[in-house]
Amino acid sequence: MSARRFILLGPPGAGKGTQSQRLVADLGIPQISTGDLLRAARKAGTSLGQKAQSFMDAGQLVPDALIFELVEERLAQPDAAAGYILDGFPRNVTQADEMVGRRIAVERVVLLDVPTDALVARLSGRRVCGQCGATYHADTFPTRLEGVCDACGGAVAQRKDDRAEVVAQRLEVYAKETSPLIAYYASAGTLRRVDGFESADTVYASILTALSA
Ligand code: AP5
């Protein structure tokens, strides 16, 4: 049987969001992306969103306490009872340890492996719909009409933290804070590696295999 409570782990731009959208549609479980939850909190102008803002714009991790507040609230919603895709969470070993203490179950961790130069190209070209969250790429997956979402007609723009200097910082933070999770979950026996430097369709097929293997 396939895992239904799992983490998509990988550096910024590895394709976690892209693949989550497909998994949500096929598996019928929600994507819980801490990045998306933080952006929604910012858009709504909540005090948590305001506290997170400066960290996100600088490419730094948001304090763990704020992240758990968001995640616990989201996991308590009924649609998460039958499973969930954790995207961008946990982000460091402290968060992973705290998940165990809070009994947030994880059956499988799928690591998307992508070379760093490809990550930079993906992130610098990424464009996101401010209305429905659909993701595009200026060169490899453009919208039909420039700046207009194919799916909902919303405005499509570059994320503030996809500017070159912030991307470099996010990659550094990943290497220092997040990549130790690879050894952490490998030693727990839950880690599966997927080559994320393939077409989105091929990556998707590999993820499905990793969830059932
Ligand atoms: P977050 O939103 O989680 O950003 P991230 O992890 O940096 O990941 P991205 O969303 O940038 O990349 P992705 O892997 O989803 O790639 P995508 O599918 O879009 O976090 C943002 C910030 O929030 C953090 O910096 C931090 O401040 C804070 N934060 C979030 N969670 C936190 C936590 N737990 N603790 C503390 N702070 C936290 O793809 C990228 C591009 O590549 C797209 O254009 C796409 O079209 C293209 N692409 C995708 N797949 C392929 C493919 N196979 N081939 C070619 N192109 C592809």
Short mmCIF file of C-alpha atoms and ligand atoms in Angstrom, two decimals:
data_model
loop_
_atom_site.label_atom_id
_atom_site.label_comp_id
_atom_site.label_asym_id
_atom_site.label_seq_id
_atom_site.Cartn_x
_atom_site.Cartn_y
_atom_site.Cartn_z
CA MET A 1 0.00 0.00 0.00
CA SER A 2 1.15 3.54 -0.76
CA ALA A 3 2.20 5.92 1.99
CA ARG A 4 -0.41 8.62 2.65
CA ARG A 5 1.48 10.68 5.25
CA PHE A 6 4.69 11.78 3.69
CA ILE A 7 7.26 14.54 3.24
CA LEU A 8 8.51 15.92 -0.07
CA LEU A 9 12.04 16.98 0.78
CA GLY A 10 14.33 18.95 -1.49
CA PRO A 11 16.05 22.27 -2.10
CA PRO A 12 14.25 25.42 -3.27
CA GLY A 13 13.11 24.83 -6.85
CA ALA A 14 13.36 21.04 -6.70
CA GLY A 15 9.73 20.73 -7.84
CA LYS A 16 8.01 20.03 -4.51
CA GLY A 17 5.11 22.38 -5.25
CA THR A 18 4.77 21.24 -8.87
CA GLN A 19 4.61 17.57 -7.89
CA SER A 20 2.34 18.24 -4.90
CA GLN A 21 -0.33 19.70 -7.18
CA ARG A 22 -0.46 16.40 -9.12
CA LEU A 23 -0.36 14.24 -5.99
CA VAL A 24 -3.26 16.17 -4.44
CA ALA A 25 -5.37 15.55 -7.54
CA ASP A 26 -4.55 11.83 -7.76
CA LEU A 27 -4.34 10.79 -4.11
CA GLY A 28 -7.11 13.03 -2.75
CA ILE A 29 -5.03 14.21 0.21
CA PRO A 30 -4.06 17.84 0.93
CA GLN A 31 -0.70 19.49 0.35
CA ILE A 32 0.48 21.23 3.50
CA SER A 33 3.08 23.70 2.31
CA THR A 34 4.48 25.87 5.09
CA GLY A 35 5.65 28.35 2.42
CA ASP A 36 2.09 28.66 1.07
CA LEU A 37 0.64 28.93 4.59
CA LEU A 38 3.11 31.71 5.40
CA ARG A 39 2.35 33.59 2.16
CA ALA A 40 -1.39 33.31 2.88
CA ALA A 41 -0.84 34.67 6.42
CA ARG A 42 1.11 37.59 4.96
CA LYS A 43 -1.58 38.30 2.40
CA ALA A 44 -4.23 38.22 5.13
CA GLY A 45 -2.11 40.61 7.22
CA THR A 46 -2.17 38.43 10.36
CA SER A 47 0.33 39.14 13.11
CA LEU A 48 2.04 35.80 12.36
CA GLY A 49 2.33 36.81 8.70
CA GLN A 50 3.86 40.14 9.66
CA LYS A 51 6.38 38.45 11.95
CA ALA A 52 7.38 36.02 9.16
CA GLN A 53 7.79 38.64 6.45
CA SER A 54 11.35 39.84 7.04
CA PHE A 55 12.71 36.28 7.40
CA MET A 56 11.09 35.15 4.14
CA ASP A 57 12.19 38.17 2.12
CA ALA A 58 15.76 37.62 3.30
CA GLY A 59 15.69 33.90 2.44
CA GLN A 60 16.05 32.89 6.11
CA LEU A 61 14.01 30.31 7.99
CA VAL A 62 11.00 31.58 9.92
CA PRO A 63 11.19 30.79 13.69
CA ASP A 64 10.07 27.23 14.50
CA ALA A 65 7.33 28.30 16.94
CA LEU A 66 5.48 30.22 14.18
CA ILE A 67 5.77 27.24 11.84
CA PHE A 68 4.26 24.81 14.37
CA GLU A 69 1.40 27.19 15.05
CA LEU A 70 0.50 27.12 11.33
CA VAL A 71 1.07 23.39 10.83
CA GLU A 72 -0.92 22.26 13.88
CA GLU A 73 -3.85 24.43 12.84
CA ARG A 74 -3.76 23.03 9.30
CA LEU A 75 -3.41 19.40 10.42
CA ALA A 76 -6.47 19.79 12.64
CA GLN A 77 -8.68 20.36 9.61
CA PRO A 78 -10.83 17.36 8.61
CA ASP A 79 -9.28 16.87 5.15
CA ALA A 80 -5.92 16.01 6.75
CA ALA A 81 -7.37 13.05 8.69
CA ALA A 82 -6.82 10.59 5.81
CA GLY A 83 -3.30 11.76 4.93
CA TYR A 84 -1.17 14.72 3.88
CA ILE A 85 1.77 15.83 1.78
CA LEU A 86 4.21 17.91 3.83
CA ASP A 87 5.96 20.33 1.45
CA GLY A 88 8.77 22.46 2.85
CA PHE A 89 8.30 21.11 6.38
CA PRO A 90 10.23 20.06 8.40
CA ARG A 91 13.07 22.39 7.46
CA ASN A 92 15.66 21.53 10.10
CA VAL A 93 16.43 18.76 12.59
CA THR A 94 14.77 20.68 15.45
CA GLN A 95 11.46 20.72 13.55
CA ALA A 96 11.83 17.01 12.69
CA ASP A 97 12.44 16.12 16.36
CA GLU A 98 9.54 18.27 17.49
CA MET A 99 7.24 16.52 14.99
CA VAL A 100 7.98 13.24 16.74
CA GLY A 101 7.14 14.81 20.11
CA ARG A 102 3.87 16.19 18.71
CA ARG A 103 3.02 12.83 17.10
CA ILE A 104 2.86 14.17 13.56
CA ALA A 105 3.11 10.87 11.69
CA VAL A 106 5.36 10.37 8.66
CA GLU A 107 5.50 7.06 6.79
CA ARG A 108 7.83 8.08 3.96
CA VAL A 109 10.22 10.89 2.98
CA VAL A 110 10.81 11.45 -0.74
CA LEU A 111 13.93 13.45 -1.59
CA LEU A 112 13.91 15.27 -4.96
CA ASP A 113 17.53 15.48 -6.13
CA VAL A 114 18.32 18.33 -8.56
CA PRO A 115 21.74 19.87 -9.40
CA THR A 116 22.26 23.40 -8.02
CA ASP A 117 22.70 25.16 -11.40
CA ALA A 118 19.34 23.78 -12.55
CA LEU A 119 17.71 25.05 -9.35
CA VAL A 120 18.92 28.58 -10.03
CA ALA A 121 17.55 28.47 -13.60
CA ARG A 122 14.21 27.11 -12.42
CA LEU A 123 13.76 29.67 -9.65
CA SER A 124 14.84 32.72 -11.64
CA GLY A 125 12.29 31.84 -14.36
CA ARG A 126 9.47 30.83 -12.04
CA ARG A 127 6.24 32.82 -12.23
CA VAL A 128 3.33 32.25 -9.86
CA CYS A 129 -0.35 33.20 -10.04
CA GLY A 130 -1.24 35.48 -7.13
CA GLN A 131 -4.82 34.26 -7.24
CA CYS A 132 -4.82 30.44 -7.56
CA GLY A 133 -1.12 29.64 -6.97
CA ALA A 134 -0.54 27.93 -10.35
CA THR A 135 3.18 27.78 -11.18
CA TYR A 136 4.76 28.61 -14.56
CA HIS A 137 8.24 29.17 -15.95
CA ALA A 138 9.10 32.14 -18.17
CA ASP A 139 11.13 29.97 -20.61
CA THR A 140 10.02 26.36 -20.23
CA PHE A 141 6.35 26.69 -19.23
CA PRO A 142 5.07 30.19 -20.07
CA THR A 143 1.49 31.39 -19.73
CA ARG A 144 -0.39 31.72 -23.03
CA LEU A 145 -0.87 35.47 -22.43
CA GLU A 146 2.07 37.17 -20.75
CA GLY A 147 1.39 37.86 -17.05
CA VAL A 148 -2.06 36.23 -17.09
CA CYS A 149 -2.79 32.85 -15.48
CA ASP A 150 -4.06 30.21 -17.95
CA ALA A 151 -6.12 28.58 -15.21
CA CYS A 152 -7.94 31.50 -13.56
CA GLY A 153 -7.01 34.73 -15.37
CA GLY A 154 -5.21 36.09 -12.27
CA ALA A 155 -2.01 38.12 -12.40
CA VAL A 156 1.17 36.05 -12.70
CA ALA A 157 4.40 37.45 -11.28
CA GLN A 158 7.82 36.59 -9.87
CA ARG A 159 8.01 35.74 -6.18
CA LYS A 160 9.97 38.35 -4.22
CA ASP A 161 12.31 35.66 -2.86
CA ASP A 162 13.08 34.36 -6.38
CA ARG A 163 15.40 37.32 -7.07
CA ALA A 164 18.97 36.14 -7.64
CA GLU A 165 20.47 37.38 -4.35
CA VAL A 166 17.71 35.82 -2.24
CA VAL A 167 17.88 32.53 -4.18
CA ALA A 168 21.59 32.28 -3.32
CA GLN A 169 20.77 32.80 0.35
CA ARG A 170 17.94 30.20 0.30
CA LEU A 171 20.28 27.62 -1.25
CA GLU A 172 22.84 28.31 1.46
CA VAL A 173 20.23 27.94 4.19
CA TYR A 174 19.09 24.66 2.61
CA ALA A 175 22.65 23.29 2.58
CA LYS A 176 23.27 24.28 6.19
CA GLU A 177 19.92 23.75 7.92
CA THR A 178 17.78 21.41 5.81
CA SER A 179 20.15 18.98 4.10
CA PRO A 180 21.05 17.26 7.44
CA LEU A 181 17.51 15.86 7.26
CA ILE A 182 18.68 13.54 4.46
CA ALA A 183 20.91 11.59 6.86
CA TYR A 184 18.29 11.91 9.62
CA TYR A 185 15.58 10.17 7.59
CA ALA A 186 17.99 7.76 5.88
CA SER A 187 18.97 6.41 9.28
CA ALA A 188 15.28 6.11 10.20
CA GLY A 189 14.80 3.99 7.04
CA THR A 190 12.02 6.20 5.63
CA LEU A 191 14.02 8.08 2.96
CA ARG A 192 13.65 7.36 -0.79
CA ARG A 193 15.63 9.30 -3.40
CA VAL A 194 14.10 10.43 -6.68
CA ASP A 195 15.97 12.03 -9.59
CA GLY A 196 14.21 15.39 -9.81
CA PHE A 197 16.25 16.46 -12.85
CA GLU A 198 13.92 14.68 -15.26
CA SER A 199 10.72 15.78 -16.95
CA ALA A 200 7.87 16.55 -14.53
CA ASP A 201 6.03 13.40 -15.78
CA THR A 202 9.02 11.14 -15.16
CA VAL A 203 9.61 12.64 -11.71
CA TYR A 204 5.96 12.10 -10.86
CA ALA A 205 6.12 8.40 -11.83
CA SER A 206 9.24 7.97 -9.69
CA ILE A 207 7.54 9.58 -6.70
CA LEU A 208 4.59 7.18 -6.97
CA THR A 209 7.04 4.27 -7.01
CA ALA A 210 8.90 5.71 -4.01
CA LEU A 211 5.65 5.98 -2.06
CA SER A 212 4.80 2.34 -2.58
CA ALA A 213 8.30 0.82 -2.40
P1 AP5 B 1 8.81 27.65 0.30
O1 AP5 B 1 7.66 28.30 -0.33
O2 AP5 B 1 8.66 26.32 0.95
O3 AP5 B 1 9.98 27.62 -0.78
P2 AP5 B 1 11.09 26.53 -1.12
O4 AP5 B 1 11.26 25.34 -0.25
O5 AP5 B 1 12.29 27.38 -1.26
O6 AP5 B 1 10.56 25.83 -2.34
P3 AP5 B 1 10.01 26.48 -3.61
O7 AP5 B 1 8.56 26.75 -3.49
O8 AP5 B 1 10.87 27.65 -4.03
O9 AP5 B 1 10.35 25.34 -4.68
P4 AP5 B 1 9.58 24.01 -5.10
O10 AP5 B 1 10.47 22.84 -4.78
O11 AP5 B 1 8.19 23.97 -4.61
O12 AP5 B 1 9.64 24.21 -6.69
P5 AP5 B 1 8.47 24.41 -7.76
O13 AP5 B 1 7.65 23.16 -7.86
O14 AP5 B 1 7.73 25.69 -7.57
O15 AP5 B 1 9.45 28.60 1.42
C1 AP5 B 1 9.58 30.01 1.26
C2 AP5 B 1 10.11 30.63 2.54
O16 AP5 B 1 9.18 30.40 3.64
C3 AP5 B 1 11.45 30.06 3.07
O17 AP5 B 1 12.56 30.68 2.46
C4 AP5 B 1 11.33 30.38 4.57
O18 AP5 B 1 11.60 31.73 4.82
C5 AP5 B 1 9.86 30.12 4.87
N1 AP5 B 1 9.55 28.75 5.31
C6 AP5 B 1 8.76 27.84 4.64
N2 AP5 B 1 8.66 26.70 5.35
C7 AP5 B 1 9.40 26.86 6.47
C8 AP5 B 1 9.70 26.02 7.60
N3 AP5 B 1 9.23 24.77 7.68
N4 AP5 B 1 10.51 26.52 8.56
C9 AP5 B 1 10.99 27.78 8.51
N5 AP5 B 1 10.75 28.64 7.48
C10 AP5 B 1 9.96 28.17 6.47
O19 AP5 B 1 9.35 24.50 -9.10
C11 AP5 B 1 10.23 25.58 -9.34
C12 AP5 B 1 10.25 25.93 -10.85
O20 AP5 B 1 10.77 24.81 -11.57
C13 AP5 B 1 8.87 26.21 -11.45
O21 AP5 B 1 8.97 27.25 -12.38
C14 AP5 B 1 8.48 24.88 -12.16
O22 AP5 B 1 7.64 25.11 -13.29
C15 AP5 B 1 9.85 24.35 -12.55
N6 AP5 B 1 9.90 22.88 -12.52
C16 AP5 B 1 9.38 22.05 -11.57
N7 AP5 B 1 9.63 20.77 -11.87
C17 AP5 B 1 10.35 20.77 -13.04
C18 AP5 B 1 10.92 19.74 -13.87
N8 AP5 B 1 10.83 18.45 -13.55
N9 AP5 B 1 11.60 20.14 -14.97
C19 AP5 B 1 11.71 21.45 -15.31
N10 AP5 B 1 11.18 22.47 -14.59
C20 AP5 B 1 10.51 22.14 -13.46
#
